[in-house]
XYZ file of C-alpha atoms in Angstrom:
531
model
C 112.466 85.377 64.498
C 110.399 83.839 61.991
C 108.325 81.582 64.600
C 108.643 84.623 67.132
C 106.679 86.750 64.096
C 103.799 84.563 63.031
C 103.175 83.751 66.742
C 102.386 87.198 68.072
C 100.388 88.048 63.927
C 97.967 84.755 65.140
C 97.468 86.188 68.856
C 98.363 90.363 68.833
C 95.835 90.884 71.867
C 97.396 87.667 74.069
C 100.674 88.431 73.509
C 100.241 91.964 74.266
C 98.698 91.640 77.901
C 102.099 89.642 77.710
C 104.608 91.014 76.654
C 103.259 94.107 79.340
C 103.975 91.711 82.014
C 107.068 90.871 80.774
C 107.981 94.566 80.275
C 107.254 95.486 84.040
C 109.797 92.812 85.250
C 112.476 95.061 85.345
C 110.836 97.149 88.304
C 112.145 96.642 92.308
C 111.768 94.553 93.456
C 112.451 91.646 90.466
C 115.043 94.215 88.494
C 114.816 92.428 85.561
C 115.985 94.553 83.725
C 116.786 92.900 80.615
C 113.549 90.951 80.838
C 111.805 94.495 80.405
C 113.709 95.624 76.778
C 113.035 92.667 75.928
C 109.222 92.639 76.251
C 108.745 96.519 74.605
C 111.010 95.012 72.287
C 108.820 92.775 70.993
C 105.550 94.648 71.651
C 106.835 97.720 68.873
C 107.908 94.781 66.579
C 104.137 93.275 67.248
C 102.204 97.144 67.128
C 104.559 97.574 63.715
C 102.921 94.622 62.228
C 99.153 95.445 63.171
C 96.684 96.074 60.197
C 94.566 98.806 61.675
C 94.933 101.560 63.783
C 91.865 100.427 65.678
C 93.796 96.973 66.348
C 96.622 99.237 67.429
C 94.848 101.091 70.121
C 93.352 97.955 71.267
C 97.195 96.374 71.527
C 98.478 99.017 73.822
C 95.723 99.404 76.183
C 95.935 95.803 76.743
C 99.634 96.060 77.074
C 99.249 99.215 79.096
C 96.640 96.808 81.164
C 99.144 93.875 81.908
C 102.218 96.175 82.241
C 99.828 98.692 84.650
C 98.457 95.462 87.159
C 101.755 94.017 87.888
C 103.255 97.514 88.036
C 101.089 98.253 91.229
C 100.104 95.097 92.756
C 101.725 96.857 96.185
C 98.057 98.862 96.195
C 95.956 96.065 97.292
C 98.176 95.520 99.707
C 96.541 99.172 101.530
C 92.912 97.503 101.791
C 93.938 95.412 104.401
C 94.477 97.782 106.379
C 91.306 99.431 105.961
C 89.348 98.388 108.330
C 85.758 99.554 106.897
C 86.634 98.164 103.616
C 86.813 94.377 102.641
C 90.578 93.348 101.896
C 89.499 91.798 98.876
C 88.518 95.314 96.573
C 91.693 95.969 96.990
C 92.325 93.003 94.586
C 89.739 94.801 92.096
C 91.028 98.124 92.554
C 94.319 97.517 90.632
C 93.174 96.279 87.778
C 90.275 98.384 87.633
C 93.212 101.726 87.783
C 94.992 100.347 85.156
C 92.316 99.909 82.805
C 92.079 103.789 83.042
C 96.259 104.659 82.934
C 96.563 101.904 79.851
C 94.965 104.684 78.035
C 98.137 106.654 77.254
C 100.389 103.429 76.216
C 96.660 102.729 73.731
C 96.938 105.936 72.863
C 100.918 106.265 72.165
C 100.227 103.402 70.065
C 97.393 104.568 67.737
C 99.507 107.613 67.276
C 102.267 106.031 65.879
C 100.147 103.581 63.867
C 98.706 106.096 62.507
C 101.978 108.771 61.342
C 104.453 106.023 61.004
C 103.015 102.732 60.244
C 103.831 102.476 56.549
C 107.611 102.786 57.289
C 110.333 101.073 58.580
C 110.237 100.040 62.247
C 113.825 102.131 62.768
C 111.716 105.264 61.729
C 107.637 103.473 63.627
C 110.157 103.368 66.965
C 111.634 107.072 67.091
C 107.559 108.334 66.407
C 106.770 106.108 68.805
C 108.854 107.017 71.730
C 108.527 110.102 70.971
C 104.542 109.299 71.446
C 105.330 107.685 74.983
C 107.426 110.859 76.287
C 103.896 112.396 75.738
C 102.013 109.559 76.921
C 103.553 108.943 80.389
C 104.199 113.231 81.019
C 101.026 113.747 80.087
C 99.355 110.633 82.594
C 101.173 112.024 85.483
C 99.165 115.950 85.328
C 95.893 114.786 84.406
C 93.551 114.692 86.981
C 95.242 115.707 89.439
C 98.457 113.210 87.761
C 99.497 109.760 88.059
C 103.560 109.179 88.069
C 103.897 105.942 89.304
C 106.066 102.926 87.432
C 107.242 105.037 84.625
C 109.120 102.749 81.958
C 113.280 104.525 82.993
C 112.454 103.115 86.088
C 113.547 99.365 85.181
C 116.719 100.583 84.155
C 118.169 102.169 87.321
C 120.774 100.455 88.417
C 121.539 98.813 91.759
C 121.603 100.731 95.492
C 125.669 101.213 94.610
C 124.993 102.693 91.060
C 122.917 104.670 88.623
C 122.570 102.172 85.583
C 121.111 104.393 82.419
C 119.404 106.222 84.484
C 122.840 108.664 85.335
C 121.500 110.489 82.096
C 118.432 111.993 83.833
C 120.417 115.124 84.239
C 119.961 115.935 81.154
C 116.662 113.821 79.654
C 114.847 113.858 83.293
C 112.392 110.533 83.396
C 110.161 110.729 80.997
C 112.206 111.595 78.163
C 114.472 108.781 79.240
C 111.522 106.137 78.514
C 111.089 107.451 75.617
C 114.675 107.119 74.649
C 114.695 103.338 75.651
C 111.767 102.336 74.343
C 112.846 104.169 70.753
C 116.085 101.723 71.807
C 114.107 98.987 72.155
C 111.852 99.285 68.605
C 115.689 99.958 66.920
C 117.110 96.682 68.782
C 113.846 94.246 67.661
C 114.683 95.982 63.883
C 118.583 94.767 64.732
C 117.055 90.831 65.837
C 114.693 91.191 62.287
C 117.493 91.772 60.140
C 120.272 90.001 61.311
C 122.385 92.824 61.748
C 124.655 90.958 64.429
C 127.502 92.811 64.702
C 125.230 96.278 65.298
C 123.403 93.823 67.772
C 126.469 93.133 69.479
C 127.830 95.954 69.553
C 124.435 98.030 70.911
C 123.967 95.449 73.418
C 127.926 95.831 74.891
C 127.305 99.347 75.100
C 123.647 98.912 76.989
C 125.667 96.737 79.379
C 128.588 98.846 79.926
C 125.814 101.323 81.138
C 123.969 99.339 83.794
C 127.126 98.736 85.138
C 128.907 101.573 84.990
C 129.555 103.080 88.763
C 128.983 105.880 89.790
C 131.836 107.632 90.372
C 133.801 109.427 93.617
C 131.618 110.691 96.195
C 132.209 113.647 98.081
C 131.837 113.682 101.937
C 128.860 116.479 103.811
C 129.570 118.362 106.916
C 125.762 118.663 109.076
C 125.762 115.464 110.871
C 122.421 113.871 110.727
C 120.412 111.102 111.892
C 117.804 109.775 110.654
C 115.041 107.659 112.349
C 112.707 104.827 110.929
C 110.328 103.648 114.758
C 108.874 100.826 112.597
C 105.444 101.642 113.332
C 102.640 98.817 113.162
C 100.182 99.629 110.057
C 97.529 98.574 111.679
C 98.637 100.418 114.946
C 99.353 103.691 113.870
C 96.300 105.302 114.516
C 94.940 103.740 117.904
C 95.481 106.131 120.807
C 96.009 103.447 123.075
C 99.554 103.120 121.457
C 100.775 106.706 120.708
C 102.608 106.532 124.145
C 104.614 103.311 122.784
C 105.391 104.438 119.738
C 106.621 108.178 121.019
C 109.024 106.106 123.119
C 110.490 103.930 120.863
C 110.613 106.910 117.936
C 112.583 109.600 120.949
C 114.983 106.582 122.169
C 116.388 106.069 118.874
C 116.715 110.029 118.138
C 119.088 110.841 121.427
C 122.057 112.270 120.678
C 125.359 110.366 120.403
C 127.796 112.157 119.919
C 129.205 115.188 120.965
C 128.252 117.395 117.979
C 127.314 121.325 116.965
C 124.539 121.302 115.217
C 122.295 118.045 114.338
C 119.208 117.465 112.206
C 116.807 114.253 113.390
C 114.267 113.330 110.998
C 111.475 111.644 111.827
C 108.748 110.067 109.282
C 105.197 110.607 108.551
C 102.570 109.664 110.960
C 105.780 110.549 113.677
C 104.202 112.122 116.421
C 100.261 111.753 116.724
C 100.132 115.040 118.874
C 99.042 118.141 117.756
C 101.825 120.527 118.140
C 100.436 124.040 117.148
C 98.391 125.876 119.453
C 94.626 127.275 119.224
C 92.395 123.899 118.824
C 89.354 123.405 120.473
C 90.624 121.364 123.855
C 88.407 118.380 122.817
C 91.243 118.038 120.254
C 94.582 118.386 122.268
C 92.201 115.354 125.493
C 93.831 112.317 122.524
C 97.059 113.453 123.281
C 99.391 111.420 124.986
C 100.753 114.380 126.332
C 98.830 115.227 128.432
C 96.399 117.545 126.114
C 98.889 120.165 126.564
C 100.762 120.358 122.798
C 103.973 122.511 124.777
C 104.203 120.120 126.268
C 104.730 117.752 124.238
C 106.481 120.393 121.816
C 109.201 120.066 125.009
C 109.365 116.811 125.723
C 110.771 116.208 121.363
C 112.488 118.654 122.061
C 114.397 116.582 125.346
C 114.550 114.116 123.255
C 116.222 115.367 120.102
C 118.695 117.649 123.124
C 120.835 120.637 122.686
C 121.655 121.578 119.023
C 120.177 119.408 117.131
C 116.852 120.113 115.122
C 113.767 117.955 114.038
C 112.059 117.489 111.041
C 109.253 115.380 111.617
C 105.728 114.746 110.177
C 103.676 115.505 111.670
C 99.221 116.291 111.139
C 97.996 120.389 111.815
C 94.145 120.978 111.712
C 92.223 123.948 109.779
C 89.213 125.252 112.435
C 86.434 127.362 111.780
C 83.117 128.009 112.844
C 79.980 125.271 111.983
C 76.921 125.969 113.404
C 77.977 127.547 116.226
C 80.555 125.710 117.212
C 84.575 125.880 116.087
C 85.791 122.740 114.600
C 88.222 120.773 112.681
C 87.040 121.952 108.546
C 90.097 120.348 107.177
C 94.142 119.452 108.167
C 96.879 119.727 106.411
C 99.202 116.393 106.285
C 102.879 119.259 107.265
C 106.159 118.674 107.912
C 107.599 120.345 111.215
C 110.447 121.482 112.129
C 111.303 122.069 116.042
C 113.588 123.107 118.147
C 116.054 121.347 121.439
C 113.904 124.696 122.995
C 110.770 123.351 121.890
C 110.135 126.139 119.215
C 107.948 125.437 116.188
C 109.152 126.261 112.599
C 105.958 127.285 109.636
C 105.256 123.607 108.445
C 105.324 123.028 105.134
C 101.672 120.669 103.116
C 101.237 118.529 101.491
C 100.246 119.151 97.801
C 99.854 116.062 95.901
C 96.886 114.311 98.352
C 95.768 110.786 97.302
C 93.089 111.083 95.924
C 90.537 108.201 98.298
C 92.638 108.325 100.673
C 93.745 111.566 101.440
C 90.156 113.255 99.898
C 87.069 112.542 98.457
C 86.993 114.393 94.700
C 83.589 115.547 94.644
C 82.445 115.115 97.701
C 79.273 116.646 97.912
C 78.124 113.862 94.765
C 79.803 110.790 96.430
C 79.069 111.313 100.386
C 75.182 111.024 99.676
C 75.860 107.943 98.370
C 77.651 106.485 101.105
C 81.400 107.017 99.570
C 82.924 108.871 102.586
C 84.610 105.979 104.242
C 86.582 105.599 101.191
C 88.932 108.876 103.378
C 90.063 108.141 106.970
C 87.488 110.401 108.902
C 85.030 112.901 108.251
C 87.029 115.414 106.854
C 89.377 116.041 104.027
C 93.421 117.032 104.194
C 93.723 120.840 102.521
C 96.440 120.499 100.012
C 100.140 122.978 99.906
C 100.672 126.085 97.387
C 103.606 122.518 95.645
C 107.462 122.646 96.203
C 109.162 124.829 98.898
C 112.403 125.837 99.789
C 112.669 126.192 104.006
C 115.362 127.782 104.974
C 116.635 126.184 108.095
C 119.841 128.955 109.109
C 122.656 126.679 109.708
C 120.804 123.187 108.836
C 121.096 124.431 105.770
C 117.682 124.976 103.354
C 115.139 121.931 102.499
C 112.721 121.131 100.250
C 109.914 119.058 101.259
C 108.320 116.313 99.467
C 106.158 114.292 101.759
C 105.250 109.899 101.020
C 104.126 110.029 96.950
C 105.269 113.830 95.958
C 108.550 112.418 95.441
C 107.548 110.733 92.325
C 106.263 113.774 90.279
C 108.921 114.190 88.253
C 109.741 118.275 88.024
C 107.670 119.070 90.485
C 109.664 118.141 93.641
C 111.951 122.134 93.904
C 111.559 125.582 93.908
C 113.307 125.914 90.889
C 113.260 130.077 92.426
C 115.352 128.644 95.446
C 117.457 125.261 94.780
C 117.632 123.729 97.954
C 120.223 122.091 99.839
C 118.441 118.700 99.709
C 115.158 117.198 99.877
C 113.373 115.543 102.750
C 110.910 113.154 102.340
C 109.261 111.659 105.033
C 106.651 108.208 104.527
C 104.814 106.546 105.803
C 105.589 102.597 103.492
C 103.680 100.308 106.050
C 100.953 100.285 103.597
C 103.042 98.308 100.504
C 103.818 95.243 101.168
C 107.262 94.026 99.122
C 106.669 96.047 96.308
C 105.568 99.744 97.458
C 108.828 100.487 99.117
C 111.620 99.339 96.767
C 109.712 101.010 93.948
C 108.786 104.044 96.200
C 112.464 104.169 96.649
C 113.387 103.506 92.957
C 111.328 106.926 92.094
C 113.120 108.791 95.004
C 116.860 108.017 93.477
C 115.879 108.824 90.419
C 114.927 112.460 91.509
C 118.205 113.088 93.505
C 119.460 112.082 89.986
C 117.477 114.417 88.214
C 117.657 117.261 90.159
C 121.513 116.904 91.390
C 120.672 116.627 95.179
C 120.801 113.780 98.317
C 117.629 113.106 99.119
C 116.423 111.762 102.722
C 113.883 109.164 103.232
C 112.384 108.792 106.662
C 109.807 106.278 106.930
C 107.427 104.700 109.874
C 108.712 101.229 107.802
C 109.605 101.114 104.744
C 113.184 101.068 103.129
C 114.479 104.601 104.633
C 117.608 105.575 103.011
C 119.922 108.651 102.692
C 120.319 109.159 98.762
C 123.660 111.298 97.530
C 122.888 112.813 94.555
C 124.248 110.694 92.186
C 121.441 108.290 93.275
C 123.278 105.711 95.489
C 122.121 104.788 98.190
C 124.817 105.717 101.226
C 122.934 103.989 104.455
C 119.354 102.408 104.514
C 117.083 101.078 106.982
C 114.974 98.121 105.749
C 111.513 97.010 106.250
C 110.615 95.708 109.497
C 113.549 97.238 111.605
C 113.840 99.708 114.193
C 117.113 101.919 113.830
C 118.516 104.675 113.365
C 121.313 106.298 110.216
C 123.646 108.217 111.516
C 126.104 109.829 109.804
C 126.669 113.336 107.656
C 123.731 115.110 105.152
C 125.590 114.368 101.234
C 126.277 117.928 99.271
C 124.661 118.770 96.387
C 126.270 118.382 92.925
C 126.039 120.794 90.020
C 122.660 122.447 88.675
C 121.637 119.994 85.656
C 119.865 121.100 82.892
C 116.607 118.982 84.129
C 116.645 121.236 87.672
C 116.909 124.186 85.792
C 114.611 123.833 82.266
C 112.189 121.056 83.853
C 109.621 119.804 81.254
C 110.280 122.393 78.926
C 113.517 119.198 78.293
C 111.326 116.318 78.431
C 108.766 118.084 75.778
C 112.163 118.817 73.139
C 113.631 115.358 73.571
C 110.271 114.562 71.970
C 110.478 116.799 69.110
C 113.569 115.849 68.977
C 113.275 112.095 68.284
C 109.887 113.097 66.192
C 112.400 115.690 64.061
C 114.669 112.118 63.804
C 111.835 110.384 62.387
C 111.101 113.296 60.205
C 114.773 113.143 59.341
C 115.016 109.391 58.725
C 111.976 109.494 56.700
C 113.138 111.788 54.260
C 116.787 109.467 53.582
C 115.221 106.794 53.202
C 112.110 108.363 50.408
C 115.597 109.858 48.779
C 117.761 106.521 48.626
C 114.330 104.835 46.935
C 113.936 107.839 44.680
C 117.632 107.756 43.294
C 117.770 103.674 43.237
C 114.282 103.857 40.794
């Protein structure tokens, strides 16, 4: 330990970079959670030994740059599918994004040093954990938010057990992150102080928490067919491939056994055709269904069969008059219900749009600079109103979250009307080998937090049926065209987090900070009594 401390003291900033990388190794697809814990413990130890607030800020920033660069490396893969953008730009975009994201651990590091650097490491760890909670929460909504990769995600167990994420119903994602950060600091103190017995007890409890079984599963009653058509990302917007794509997804959706009611789920980008009436005919001319949205709906209804209800990703247009012509002025990334009779239901429109992917921020400023190529097409997607519960009658109450909306803790459910399940269609074909398992992990965390099953249908990625315990009951891997026939898992009871949302997050931050104040007071009294 002395040699380790000496190395940290001599090379604090190189150490911060290295520990940031190590702390990200617990995320999928690697899942090396002991290294994530060790990396964070080493960083808290380093931070406490620094001699200035400026040094603490810089160390926290370097830690974050390395941590987020490795975590978000999947973003670079998306650039390989942008014909107008060079692929190498993706490998520049990831560290550039990390330069911003790293500000949040830097602020937490600076705040912890300012408030508690003169106190012992356990106190410092509690303060740092409280500020880490605040940092992850702020990062999730400031500048529209970027919630990907909370530290607690590294401690989600394998697909059959929730690991320490079983605590999410009473903590929420960001509070669990802060608690684990504080625990990592305490473990570093136990190692340094050579409290072997206490270290062994904590270590055993930690391992048991990660490996403890998920508990008894309950079965639902609603038949489900979940489809992954394995659409190639480079062909997904190619009109010459639309008919083949439809035939693929339709053939995977056919009714195979007699049931009175069946829910069928297709992914984001699952339907290449426009399904709603009222657009100028030139928009329908690109369709596979003879330029007729009614016929498009009819043949979808034929594919799903009697007793079926389809929920599919689709694109809807907003039509307005520009210079005397009716044209599309915006679009909606939507989920559309369709019955076996071809009747169409109310849409859910994605609310958390991807900046530079689904809309161009500050378009009036950036468009004259030639930056419209950062988004697909010349119009922006329009955000929807936020989490909604759609009552599908005999098919249950559906909560809906499209693609990366599912990563936003506390923002996936209408708290006024709790759904029976969450449908999360996605297109994960952009994101290489690292993005899909991380996306799945965050969907599992939402299931545990809210006590609701999450049903993920992707173009290709990892489609899955996740129950309310966060257990993956069935899945389809990357690069596979297949379907899952099962029953929709039932919801669990209302969780504490589902009731209070991020008020609970802030309460945990205040509790950690209050514990640090109590520890300071106890130590001061102990010192006074022995001097």
